[in-house]
Amino acid sequence: MPTATATSLKSGTDAVWSRLRVDAAQAAAEEPILASFLNAAILRHEKFEHALAYRLASKLADAQLDAMLARDVVEEAIAADPSIAEKAAADMVAIEERDPACRSLLQPFLYFKGYLALQGYRVAHWLWSEDRETFAFHLQSRISERFGLDIHPAAVIGQGVMIDHATSVVIGETAVVGDNVSMLHSVTLGGTGKSGIQRHPKIGNGVLIGAGAKVLGNITVGEEARIAAGSVVLKDVPAHCTVAGIPAVPVGGPCKEPARTMEQSFDTDT
């Protein structure tokens, strides 16, 4: 899977932060009633990392973990693993580029539950990697309650990922999701059986997974493949291949960059 250098990721994060602040200032001027909220969430912070920690804490706090403690945990995670913020910036740009309903960077950062849940997962994943499993499970539970989707903290998810609408998405413990993947609501990356360690799918870079698709078992979906809405995938999917149906089979010929184009139609005669 392709990886960006630390320098390029950091410069990308700085550029996103500058744009986010401009969007927030413009929105505050247009909607004065929201100016205090936008100031607290974005404009009063010096760095993207601080704003991200504040926003996640406000969403993930509960009776057991107040907002100040939640913020401390998020900031601890980002300080230990700066890629959390870098991936958050890349995810936000991916949404802006692929989702026609996204008007600016403000929408994912403030409101889109798929984006916010994914960033909460990134903190839980860091806790899991630090052998703080109970805390990781607490965040997983809170994310599920707050946003209506379930991502196991042990799952491995790349950057530039868009989870659109997000309701009822499930990503299992041993699932792996590559970079630049797009998936829609009600997608399941599920396991089969109880034996063995690896029991969930491995999704390659640039894959598009349509609404309601179920990908089950320790199978591989090749890069830039496309899974049609409502499909049940039980076998490996080659790269650049479109599959559809129950069980899913190849249809419609090869595809290119489906996660970026979000093109979900295909020619059933080929």
PDB file of C-alpha atoms in Angstrom:
ATOM      1  CA  MET A   1       0.000   0.000   0.000  1.00  0.00           C
ATOM      2  CA  PRO A   2       1.391   3.449  -0.852  1.00  0.00           C
ATOM      3  CA  THR A   3       2.552   5.638   1.981  1.00  0.00           C
ATOM      4  CA  ALA A   4       3.286   9.338   2.102  1.00  0.00           C
ATOM      5  CA  THR A   5       6.328  10.801   3.784  1.00  0.00           C
ATOM      6  CA  ALA A   6       5.988  12.374   7.229  1.00  0.00           C
ATOM      7  CA  THR A   7       6.912  15.760   5.740  1.00  0.00           C
ATOM      8  CA  SER A   8       4.237  15.639   3.049  1.00  0.00           C
ATOM      9  CA  LEU A   9       1.609  14.493   5.544  1.00  0.00           C
ATOM     10  CA  LYS A  10       2.478  17.319   7.918  1.00  0.00           C
ATOM     11  CA  SER A  11       2.395  19.948   5.173  1.00  0.00           C
ATOM     12  CA  GLY A  12      -0.952  18.557   4.064  1.00  0.00           C
ATOM     13  CA  THR A  13      -2.305  18.834   7.589  1.00  0.00           C
ATOM     14  CA  ASP A  14      -1.155  22.458   7.868  1.00  0.00           C
ATOM     15  CA  ALA A  15      -2.846  23.328   4.574  1.00  0.00           C
ATOM     16  CA  VAL A  16      -6.086  21.667   5.678  1.00  0.00           C
ATOM     17  CA  TRP A  17      -5.971  23.519   8.983  1.00  0.00           C
ATOM     18  CA  SER A  18      -5.545  26.866   7.241  1.00  0.00           C
ATOM     19  CA  ARG A  19      -8.502  26.164   4.972  1.00  0.00           C
ATOM     20  CA  LEU A  20     -10.649  24.940   7.862  1.00  0.00           C
ATOM     21  CA  ARG A  21     -10.020  28.162   9.772  1.00  0.00           C
ATOM     22  CA  VAL A  22     -10.978  30.251   6.741  1.00  0.00           C
ATOM     23  CA  ASP A  23     -14.184  28.242   6.322  1.00  0.00           C
ATOM     24  CA  ALA A  24     -15.001  28.663  10.017  1.00  0.00           C
ATOM     25  CA  ALA A  25     -14.380  32.426   9.976  1.00  0.00           C
ATOM     26  CA  GLN A  26     -16.587  32.822   6.915  1.00  0.00           C
ATOM     27  CA  ALA A  27     -19.354  30.744   8.482  1.00  0.00           C
ATOM     28  CA  ALA A  28     -19.155  32.736  11.715  1.00  0.00           C
ATOM     29  CA  ALA A  29     -19.595  35.953   9.753  1.00  0.00           C
ATOM     30  CA  GLU A  30     -22.544  34.532   7.825  1.00  0.00           C
ATOM     31  CA  GLU A  31     -24.237  32.968  10.866  1.00  0.00           C
ATOM     32  CA  PRO A  32     -23.450  35.087  13.950  1.00  0.00           C
ATOM     33  CA  ILE A  33     -25.636  32.867  16.108  1.00  0.00           C
ATOM     34  CA  LEU A  34     -23.069  30.074  15.582  1.00  0.00           C
ATOM     35  CA  ALA A  35     -20.002  32.285  16.033  1.00  0.00           C
ATOM     36  CA  SER A  36     -19.408  31.227  19.635  1.00  0.00           C
ATOM     37  CA  PHE A  37     -19.634  27.533  18.692  1.00  0.00           C
ATOM     38  CA  LEU A  38     -17.269  27.950  15.737  1.00  0.00           C
ATOM     39  CA  ASN A  39     -14.813  29.882  17.880  1.00  0.00           C
ATOM     40  CA  ALA A  40     -14.794  27.185  20.568  1.00  0.00           C
ATOM     41  CA  ALA A  41     -14.544  24.323  18.089  1.00  0.00           C
ATOM     42  CA  ILE A  42     -12.014  25.784  15.651  1.00  0.00           C
ATOM     43  CA  LEU A  43     -10.971  29.415  15.698  1.00  0.00           C
ATOM     44  CA  ARG A  44      -9.550  29.677  19.210  1.00  0.00           C
ATOM     45  CA  HIS A  45      -7.177  26.759  18.682  1.00  0.00           C
ATOM     46  CA  GLU A  46      -3.635  27.244  17.427  1.00  0.00           C
ATOM     47  CA  LYS A  47      -3.249  23.825  15.818  1.00  0.00           C
ATOM     48  CA  PHE A  48      -5.419  21.312  14.010  1.00  0.00           C
ATOM     49  CA  GLU A  49      -4.456  18.691  16.596  1.00  0.00           C
ATOM     50  CA  HIS A  50      -5.950  20.795  19.403  1.00  0.00           C
ATOM     51  CA  ALA A  51      -9.173  21.463  17.519  1.00  0.00           C
ATOM     52  CA  LEU A  52      -9.521  17.770  16.662  1.00  0.00           C
ATOM     53  CA  ALA A  53      -9.036  16.783  20.306  1.00  0.00           C
ATOM     54  CA  TYR A  54     -11.620  19.338  21.426  1.00  0.00           C
ATOM     55  CA  ARG A  55     -14.191  18.214  18.853  1.00  0.00           C
ATOM     56  CA  LEU A  56     -13.762  14.501  19.527  1.00  0.00           C
ATOM     57  CA  ALA A  57     -13.925  15.051  23.279  1.00  0.00           C
ATOM     58  CA  SER A  58     -17.180  16.963  22.956  1.00  0.00           C
ATOM     59  CA  LYS A  59     -18.681  14.049  21.047  1.00  0.00           C
ATOM     60  CA  LEU A  60     -17.258  11.122  23.033  1.00  0.00           C
ATOM     61  CA  ALA A  61     -17.688  12.408  26.587  1.00  0.00           C
ATOM     62  CA  ASP A  62     -20.209  10.585  28.768  1.00  0.00           C
ATOM     63  CA  ALA A  63     -21.077  10.051  32.411  1.00  0.00           C
ATOM     64  CA  GLN A  64     -17.938   7.952  32.944  1.00  0.00           C
ATOM     65  CA  LEU A  65     -15.566  10.181  30.939  1.00  0.00           C
ATOM     66  CA  ASP A  66     -16.141  13.915  31.082  1.00  0.00           C
ATOM     67  CA  ALA A  67     -15.097  16.209  28.240  1.00  0.00           C
ATOM     68  CA  MET A  68     -11.883  17.399  29.896  1.00  0.00           C
ATOM     69  CA  LEU A  69     -10.637  13.859  30.551  1.00  0.00           C
ATOM     70  CA  ALA A  70     -11.676  12.752  27.072  1.00  0.00           C
ATOM     71  CA  ARG A  71      -9.738  15.653  25.597  1.00  0.00           C
ATOM     72  CA  ASP A  72      -6.657  14.691  27.610  1.00  0.00           C
ATOM     73  CA  VAL A  73      -6.837  11.155  26.234  1.00  0.00           C
ATOM     74  CA  VAL A  74      -7.177  12.324  22.628  1.00  0.00           C
ATOM     75  CA  GLU A  75      -4.289  14.768  23.008  1.00  0.00           C
ATOM     76  CA  GLU A  76      -2.167  12.019  24.584  1.00  0.00           C
ATOM     77  CA  ALA A  77      -2.888   9.741  21.637  1.00  0.00           C
ATOM     78  CA  ILE A  78      -2.060  12.408  19.042  1.00  0.00           C
ATOM     79  CA  ALA A  79       1.157  13.408  20.838  1.00  0.00           C
ATOM     80  CA  ALA A  80       2.271   9.773  20.850  1.00  0.00           C
ATOM     81  CA  ASP A  81       1.132   9.118  17.275  1.00  0.00           C
ATOM     82  CA  PRO A  82       0.993  12.288  15.119  1.00  0.00           C
ATOM     83  CA  SER A  83      -0.345  10.245  12.197  1.00  0.00           C
ATOM     84  CA  ILE A  84      -3.752  10.311  13.912  1.00  0.00           C
ATOM     85  CA  ALA A  85      -4.123  14.001  13.071  1.00  0.00           C
ATOM     86  CA  GLU A  86      -2.485  13.566   9.663  1.00  0.00           C
ATOM     87  CA  LYS A  87      -4.936  10.821   8.726  1.00  0.00           C
ATOM     88  CA  ALA A  88      -7.815  12.918  10.045  1.00  0.00           C
ATOM     89  CA  ALA A  89      -6.824  15.715   7.677  1.00  0.00           C
ATOM     90  CA  ALA A  90      -6.527  13.284   4.752  1.00  0.00           C
ATOM     91  CA  ASP A  91      -9.948  11.806   5.553  1.00  0.00           C
ATOM     92  CA  MET A  92     -11.490  15.277   5.558  1.00  0.00           C
ATOM     93  CA  VAL A  93     -10.031  16.111   2.135  1.00  0.00           C
ATOM     94  CA  ALA A  94     -11.269  12.777   0.779  1.00  0.00           C
ATOM     95  CA  ILE A  95     -14.819  13.607   1.853  1.00  0.00           C
ATOM     96  CA  GLU A  96     -14.659  17.058   0.319  1.00  0.00           C
ATOM     97  CA  GLU A  97     -13.424  15.606  -2.987  1.00  0.00           C
ATOM     98  CA  ARG A  98     -15.890  12.700  -3.214  1.00  0.00           C
ATOM     99  CA  ASP A  99     -19.111  13.788  -1.510  1.00  0.00           C
ATOM    100  CA  PRO A 100     -21.178  16.296  -3.520  1.00  0.00           C
ATOM    101  CA  ALA A 101     -23.195  17.050  -0.375  1.00  0.00           C
ATOM    102  CA  CYS A 102     -20.050  18.411   1.312  1.00  0.00           C
ATOM    103  CA  ARG A 103     -19.954  22.199   0.951  1.00  0.00           C
ATOM    104  CA  SER A 104     -16.670  22.843   2.778  1.00  0.00           C
ATOM    105  CA  LEU A 105     -14.283  21.249   5.254  1.00  0.00           C
ATOM    106  CA  LEU A 106     -16.577  22.385   8.058  1.00  0.00           C
ATOM    107  CA  GLN A 107     -19.216  19.742   7.370  1.00  0.00           C
ATOM    108  CA  PRO A 108     -17.107  16.634   8.014  1.00  0.00           C
ATOM    109  CA  PHE A 109     -15.150  18.187  10.860  1.00  0.00           C
ATOM    110  CA  LEU A 110     -18.219  19.397  12.741  1.00  0.00           C
ATOM    111  CA  TYR A 111     -21.091  17.201  11.662  1.00  0.00           C
ATOM    112  CA  PHE A 112     -20.427  14.085   9.550  1.00  0.00           C
ATOM    113  CA  LYS A 113     -20.751  11.081  11.827  1.00  0.00           C
ATOM    114  CA  GLY A 114     -18.752   8.785   9.559  1.00  0.00           C
ATOM    115  CA  TYR A 115     -15.798  11.139   9.771  1.00  0.00           C
ATOM    116  CA  LEU A 116     -16.091  11.712  13.517  1.00  0.00           C
ATOM    117  CA  ALA A 117     -16.535   8.017  14.254  1.00  0.00           C
ATOM    118  CA  LEU A 118     -13.455   7.172  12.188  1.00  0.00           C
ATOM    119  CA  GLN A 119     -11.334   9.681  14.112  1.00  0.00           C
ATOM    120  CA  GLY A 120     -12.654   8.324  17.398  1.00  0.00           C
ATOM    121  CA  TYR A 121     -11.686   4.840  16.215  1.00  0.00           C
ATOM    122  CA  ARG A 122      -8.147   6.087  15.530  1.00  0.00           C
ATOM    123  CA  VAL A 123      -7.802   7.088  19.177  1.00  0.00           C
ATOM    124  CA  ALA A 124      -9.268   3.762  20.323  1.00  0.00           C
ATOM    125  CA  HIS A 125      -6.858   1.933  17.997  1.00  0.00           C
ATOM    126  CA  TRP A 126      -3.932   3.739  19.603  1.00  0.00           C
ATOM    127  CA  LEU A 127      -5.189   2.739  23.055  1.00  0.00           C
ATOM    128  CA  TRP A 128      -5.473  -0.851  21.816  1.00  0.00           C
ATOM    129  CA  SER A 129      -1.891  -0.767  20.553  1.00  0.00           C
ATOM    130  CA  GLU A 130      -0.805   0.430  24.007  1.00  0.00           C
ATOM    131  CA  ASP A 131      -2.505  -2.585  25.648  1.00  0.00           C
ATOM    132  CA  ARG A 132      -5.176  -0.342  27.157  1.00  0.00           C
ATOM    133  CA  GLU A 133      -7.935  -2.607  25.931  1.00  0.00           C
ATOM    134  CA  THR A 134     -10.593  -1.675  28.489  1.00  0.00           C
ATOM    135  CA  PHE A 135     -10.332   2.010  27.578  1.00  0.00           C
ATOM    136  CA  ALA A 136     -10.326   1.127  23.875  1.00  0.00           C
ATOM    137  CA  PHE A 137     -13.514  -0.901  24.326  1.00  0.00           C
ATOM    138  CA  HIS A 138     -15.077   1.987  26.243  1.00  0.00           C
ATOM    139  CA  LEU A 139     -14.437   4.320  23.306  1.00  0.00           C
ATOM    140  CA  GLN A 140     -15.696   1.709  20.836  1.00  0.00           C
ATOM    141  CA  SER A 141     -18.934   1.444  22.799  1.00  0.00           C
ATOM    142  CA  ARG A 142     -19.304   5.208  23.021  1.00  0.00           C
ATOM    143  CA  ILE A 143     -18.672   5.631  19.280  1.00  0.00           C
ATOM    144  CA  SER A 144     -21.323   3.006  18.553  1.00  0.00           C
ATOM    145  CA  GLU A 145     -23.851   4.719  20.834  1.00  0.00           C
ATOM    146  CA  ARG A 146     -23.076   8.204  19.561  1.00  0.00           C
ATOM    147  CA  PHE A 147     -22.784   7.609  15.816  1.00  0.00           C
ATOM    148  CA  GLY A 148     -24.609   4.353  15.090  1.00  0.00           C
ATOM    149  CA  LEU A 149     -21.714   2.319  13.675  1.00  0.00           C
ATOM    150  CA  ASP A 150     -19.281  -0.166  15.150  1.00  0.00           C
ATOM    151  CA  ILE A 151     -15.539  -0.293  14.440  1.00  0.00           C
ATOM    152  CA  HIS A 152     -13.439  -2.691  16.501  1.00  0.00           C
ATOM    153  CA  PRO A 153     -10.378  -0.880  17.898  1.00  0.00           C
ATOM    154  CA  ALA A 154      -8.052  -3.639  16.665  1.00  0.00           C
ATOM    155  CA  ALA A 155      -9.060  -3.163  13.017  1.00  0.00           C
ATOM    156  CA  VAL A 156      -6.448  -1.488  10.785  1.00  0.00           C
ATOM    157  CA  ILE A 157      -7.678   1.417   8.638  1.00  0.00           C
ATOM    158  CA  GLY A 158      -5.645   3.578   6.277  1.00  0.00           C
ATOM    159  CA  GLN A 159      -5.979   7.257   5.396  1.00  0.00           C
ATOM    160  CA  GLY A 160      -8.071   9.153   2.893  1.00  0.00           C
ATOM    161  CA  VAL A 161     -11.055   7.015   3.916  1.00  0.00           C
ATOM    162  CA  MET A 162     -14.673   8.134   3.503  1.00  0.00           C
ATOM    163  CA  ILE A 163     -17.508   6.398   5.375  1.00  0.00           C
ATOM    164  CA  ASP A 164     -20.506   8.116   3.829  1.00  0.00           C
ATOM    165  CA  HIS A 165     -23.733   8.385   5.882  1.00  0.00           C
ATOM    166  CA  ALA A 166     -22.196   5.643   8.050  1.00  0.00           C
ATOM    167  CA  THR A 167     -25.302   4.315   9.822  1.00  0.00           C
ATOM    168  CA  SER A 168     -24.998   0.581  10.618  1.00  0.00           C
ATOM    169  CA  VAL A 169     -21.443   0.178   9.287  1.00  0.00           C
ATOM    170  CA  VAL A 170     -19.624  -2.691  11.046  1.00  0.00           C
ATOM    171  CA  ILE A 171     -15.859  -3.287  10.763  1.00  0.00           C
ATOM    172  CA  GLY A 172     -14.598  -6.361  12.589  1.00  0.00           C
ATOM    173  CA  GLU A 173     -11.562  -7.029  14.729  1.00  0.00           C
ATOM    174  CA  THR A 174      -9.156  -8.458  12.135  1.00  0.00           C
ATOM    175  CA  ALA A 175     -10.364  -6.355   9.198  1.00  0.00           C
ATOM    176  CA  VAL A 176      -7.830  -4.298   7.245  1.00  0.00           C
ATOM    177  CA  VAL A 177      -8.905  -1.296   5.149  1.00  0.00           C
ATOM    178  CA  GLY A 178      -6.371   0.331   2.824  1.00  0.00           C
ATOM    179  CA  ASP A 179      -5.883   3.943   1.809  1.00  0.00           C
ATOM    180  CA  ASN A 180      -8.382   5.992  -0.218  1.00  0.00           C
ATOM    181  CA  VAL A 181     -11.301   3.620   0.344  1.00  0.00           C
ATOM    182  CA  SER A 182     -14.938   4.761   0.131  1.00  0.00           C
ATOM    183  CA  MET A 183     -17.820   2.898   1.739  1.00  0.00           C
ATOM    184  CA  LEU A 184     -21.466   3.767   2.255  1.00  0.00           C
ATOM    185  CA  HIS A 185     -23.995   3.035   4.985  1.00  0.00           C
ATOM    186  CA  SER A 186     -24.815  -0.455   6.229  1.00  0.00           C
ATOM    187  CA  VAL A 187     -21.557  -1.970   4.978  1.00  0.00           C
ATOM    188  CA  THR A 188     -20.352  -4.973   6.975  1.00  0.00           C
ATOM    189  CA  LEU A 189     -16.757  -6.187   6.992  1.00  0.00           C
ATOM    190  CA  GLY A 190     -17.638  -9.282   8.961  1.00  0.00           C
ATOM    191  CA  GLY A 191     -16.072 -12.478  10.168  1.00  0.00           C
ATOM    192  CA  THR A 192     -16.945 -16.103   9.542  1.00  0.00           C
ATOM    193  CA  GLY A 193     -16.492 -18.740  12.198  1.00  0.00           C
ATOM    194  CA  LYS A 194     -14.743 -18.589  15.530  1.00  0.00           C
ATOM    195  CA  SER A 195     -11.584 -20.560  14.790  1.00  0.00           C
ATOM    196  CA  GLY A 196      -8.353 -18.925  13.702  1.00  0.00           C
ATOM    197  CA  ILE A 197      -7.090 -15.407  14.203  1.00  0.00           C
ATOM    198  CA  GLN A 198      -7.719 -13.801  10.811  1.00  0.00           C
ATOM    199  CA  ARG A 199     -11.462 -13.987  10.120  1.00  0.00           C
ATOM    200  CA  HIS A 200     -12.298 -10.608   8.533  1.00  0.00           C
ATOM    201  CA  PRO A 201     -11.754  -9.076   5.069  1.00  0.00           C
ATOM    202  CA  LYS A 202      -8.687  -7.280   3.781  1.00  0.00           C
ATOM    203  CA  ILE A 203      -9.742  -4.314   1.617  1.00  0.00           C
ATOM    204  CA  GLY A 204      -7.173  -2.920  -0.818  1.00  0.00           C
ATOM    205  CA  ASN A 205      -6.429   0.702  -1.675  1.00  0.00           C
ATOM    206  CA  GLY A 206      -9.004   2.664  -3.639  1.00  0.00           C
ATOM    207  CA  VAL A 207     -11.901   0.217  -3.202  1.00  0.00           C
ATOM    208  CA  LEU A 208     -15.544   1.376  -3.361  1.00  0.00           C
ATOM    209  CA  ILE A 209     -18.063  -0.586  -1.257  1.00  0.00           C
ATOM    210  CA  GLY A 210     -21.699   0.215  -1.998  1.00  0.00           C
ATOM    211  CA  ALA A 211     -24.508   0.640   0.512  1.00  0.00           C
ATOM    212  CA  GLY A 212     -25.581  -2.512   2.310  1.00  0.00           C
ATOM    213  CA  ALA A 213     -22.767  -4.676   0.955  1.00  0.00           C
ATOM    214  CA  LYS A 214     -21.553  -7.515   3.169  1.00  0.00           C
ATOM    215  CA  VAL A 215     -17.965  -8.719   2.815  1.00  0.00           C
ATOM    216  CA  LEU A 216     -17.483 -11.811   4.957  1.00  0.00           C
ATOM    217  CA  GLY A 217     -14.484 -13.817   6.029  1.00  0.00           C
ATOM    218  CA  ASN A 218     -10.730 -13.652   5.632  1.00  0.00           C
ATOM    219  CA  ILE A 219     -10.870 -12.718   1.944  1.00  0.00           C
ATOM    220  CA  THR A 220      -9.011 -10.118  -0.094  1.00  0.00           C
ATOM    221  CA  VAL A 221     -10.599  -7.352  -2.146  1.00  0.00           C
ATOM    222  CA  GLY A 222      -8.007  -6.113  -4.639  1.00  0.00           C
ATOM    223  CA  GLU A 223      -7.122  -2.476  -5.175  1.00  0.00           C
ATOM    224  CA  GLU A 224      -9.607  -0.240  -6.973  1.00  0.00           C
ATOM    225  CA  ALA A 225     -12.245  -2.965  -6.996  1.00  0.00           C
ATOM    226  CA  ARG A 226     -15.922  -2.045  -6.768  1.00  0.00           C
ATOM    227  CA  ILE A 227     -18.573  -3.887  -4.752  1.00  0.00           C
ATOM    228  CA  ALA A 228     -22.134  -3.128  -5.790  1.00  0.00           C
ATOM    229  CA  ALA A 229     -24.755  -2.101  -3.251  1.00  0.00           C
ATOM    230  CA  GLY A 230     -26.476  -4.985  -1.488  1.00  0.00           C
ATOM    231  CA  SER A 231     -23.926  -7.594  -2.539  1.00  0.00           C
ATOM    232  CA  VAL A 232     -22.676 -10.439  -0.367  1.00  0.00           C
ATOM    233  CA  VAL A 233     -19.005 -11.103  -1.040  1.00  0.00           C
ATOM    234  CA  LEU A 234     -17.696 -14.521   0.053  1.00  0.00           C
ATOM    235  CA  LYS A 235     -14.639 -14.944  -2.196  1.00  0.00           C
ATOM    236  CA  ASP A 236     -11.564 -12.914  -3.141  1.00  0.00           C
ATOM    237  CA  VAL A 237     -12.182 -10.028  -5.543  1.00  0.00           C
ATOM    238  CA  PRO A 238      -9.476  -9.241  -8.143  1.00  0.00           C
ATOM    239  CA  ALA A 239      -8.113  -5.716  -8.498  1.00  0.00           C
ATOM    240  CA  HIS A 240     -10.087  -3.338 -10.761  1.00  0.00           C
ATOM    241  CA  CYS A 241     -13.027  -5.738 -10.783  1.00  0.00           C
ATOM    242  CA  THR A 242     -16.707  -4.965 -10.213  1.00  0.00           C
ATOM    243  CA  VAL A 243     -18.718  -7.591  -8.343  1.00  0.00           C
ATOM    244  CA  ALA A 244     -22.441  -7.713  -7.634  1.00  0.00           C
ATOM    245  CA  GLY A 245     -25.096 -10.116  -6.413  1.00  0.00           C
ATOM    246  CA  ILE A 246     -25.710 -12.733  -3.740  1.00  0.00           C
ATOM    247  CA  PRO A 247     -23.215 -14.292  -3.770  1.00  0.00           C
ATOM    248  CA  ALA A 248     -21.228 -11.611  -5.588  1.00  0.00           C
ATOM    249  CA  VAL A 249     -19.766 -12.423  -9.001  1.00  0.00           C
ATOM    250  CA  PRO A 250     -17.778 -10.308 -11.500  1.00  0.00           C
ATOM    251  CA  VAL A 251     -19.945  -8.034 -13.661  1.00  0.00           C
ATOM    252  CA  GLY A 252     -19.558  -5.052 -15.931  1.00  0.00           C
ATOM    253  CA  GLY A 253     -15.905  -5.271 -16.856  1.00  0.00           C
ATOM    254  CA  PRO A 254     -12.913  -3.534 -15.227  1.00  0.00           C
ATOM    255  CA  CYS A 255     -13.157  -0.295 -13.268  1.00  0.00           C
ATOM    256  CA  LYS A 256     -10.705   2.472 -12.426  1.00  0.00           C
ATOM    257  CA  GLU A 257     -10.546   4.679  -9.313  1.00  0.00           C
ATOM    258  CA  PRO A 258     -14.089   3.864  -8.182  1.00  0.00           C
ATOM    259  CA  ALA A 259     -13.558   5.208  -4.661  1.00  0.00           C
ATOM    260  CA  ARG A 260     -12.605   8.599  -6.080  1.00  0.00           C
ATOM    261  CA  THR A 261     -15.243   8.839  -8.796  1.00  0.00           C
ATOM    262  CA  MET A 262     -17.990   7.246  -6.645  1.00  0.00           C
ATOM    263  CA  GLU A 263     -19.408   5.819  -9.872  1.00  0.00           C
ATOM    264  CA  GLN A 264     -21.722   2.955  -8.914  1.00  0.00           C
ATOM    265  CA  SER A 265     -23.398   2.155 -12.214  1.00  0.00           C
ATOM    266  CA  PHE A 266     -22.001  -0.468 -14.580  1.00  0.00           C
ATOM    267  CA  ASP A 267     -22.857  -2.160 -17.864  1.00  0.00           C
ATOM    268  CA  THR A 268     -24.548  -5.458 -17.112  1.00  0.00           C
ATOM    269  CA  ASP A 269     -24.085  -6.644 -20.695  1.00  0.00           C
ATOM    270  CA  THR A 270     -20.263  -6.863 -20.473  1.00  0.00           C
TER     271      THR A 270
END
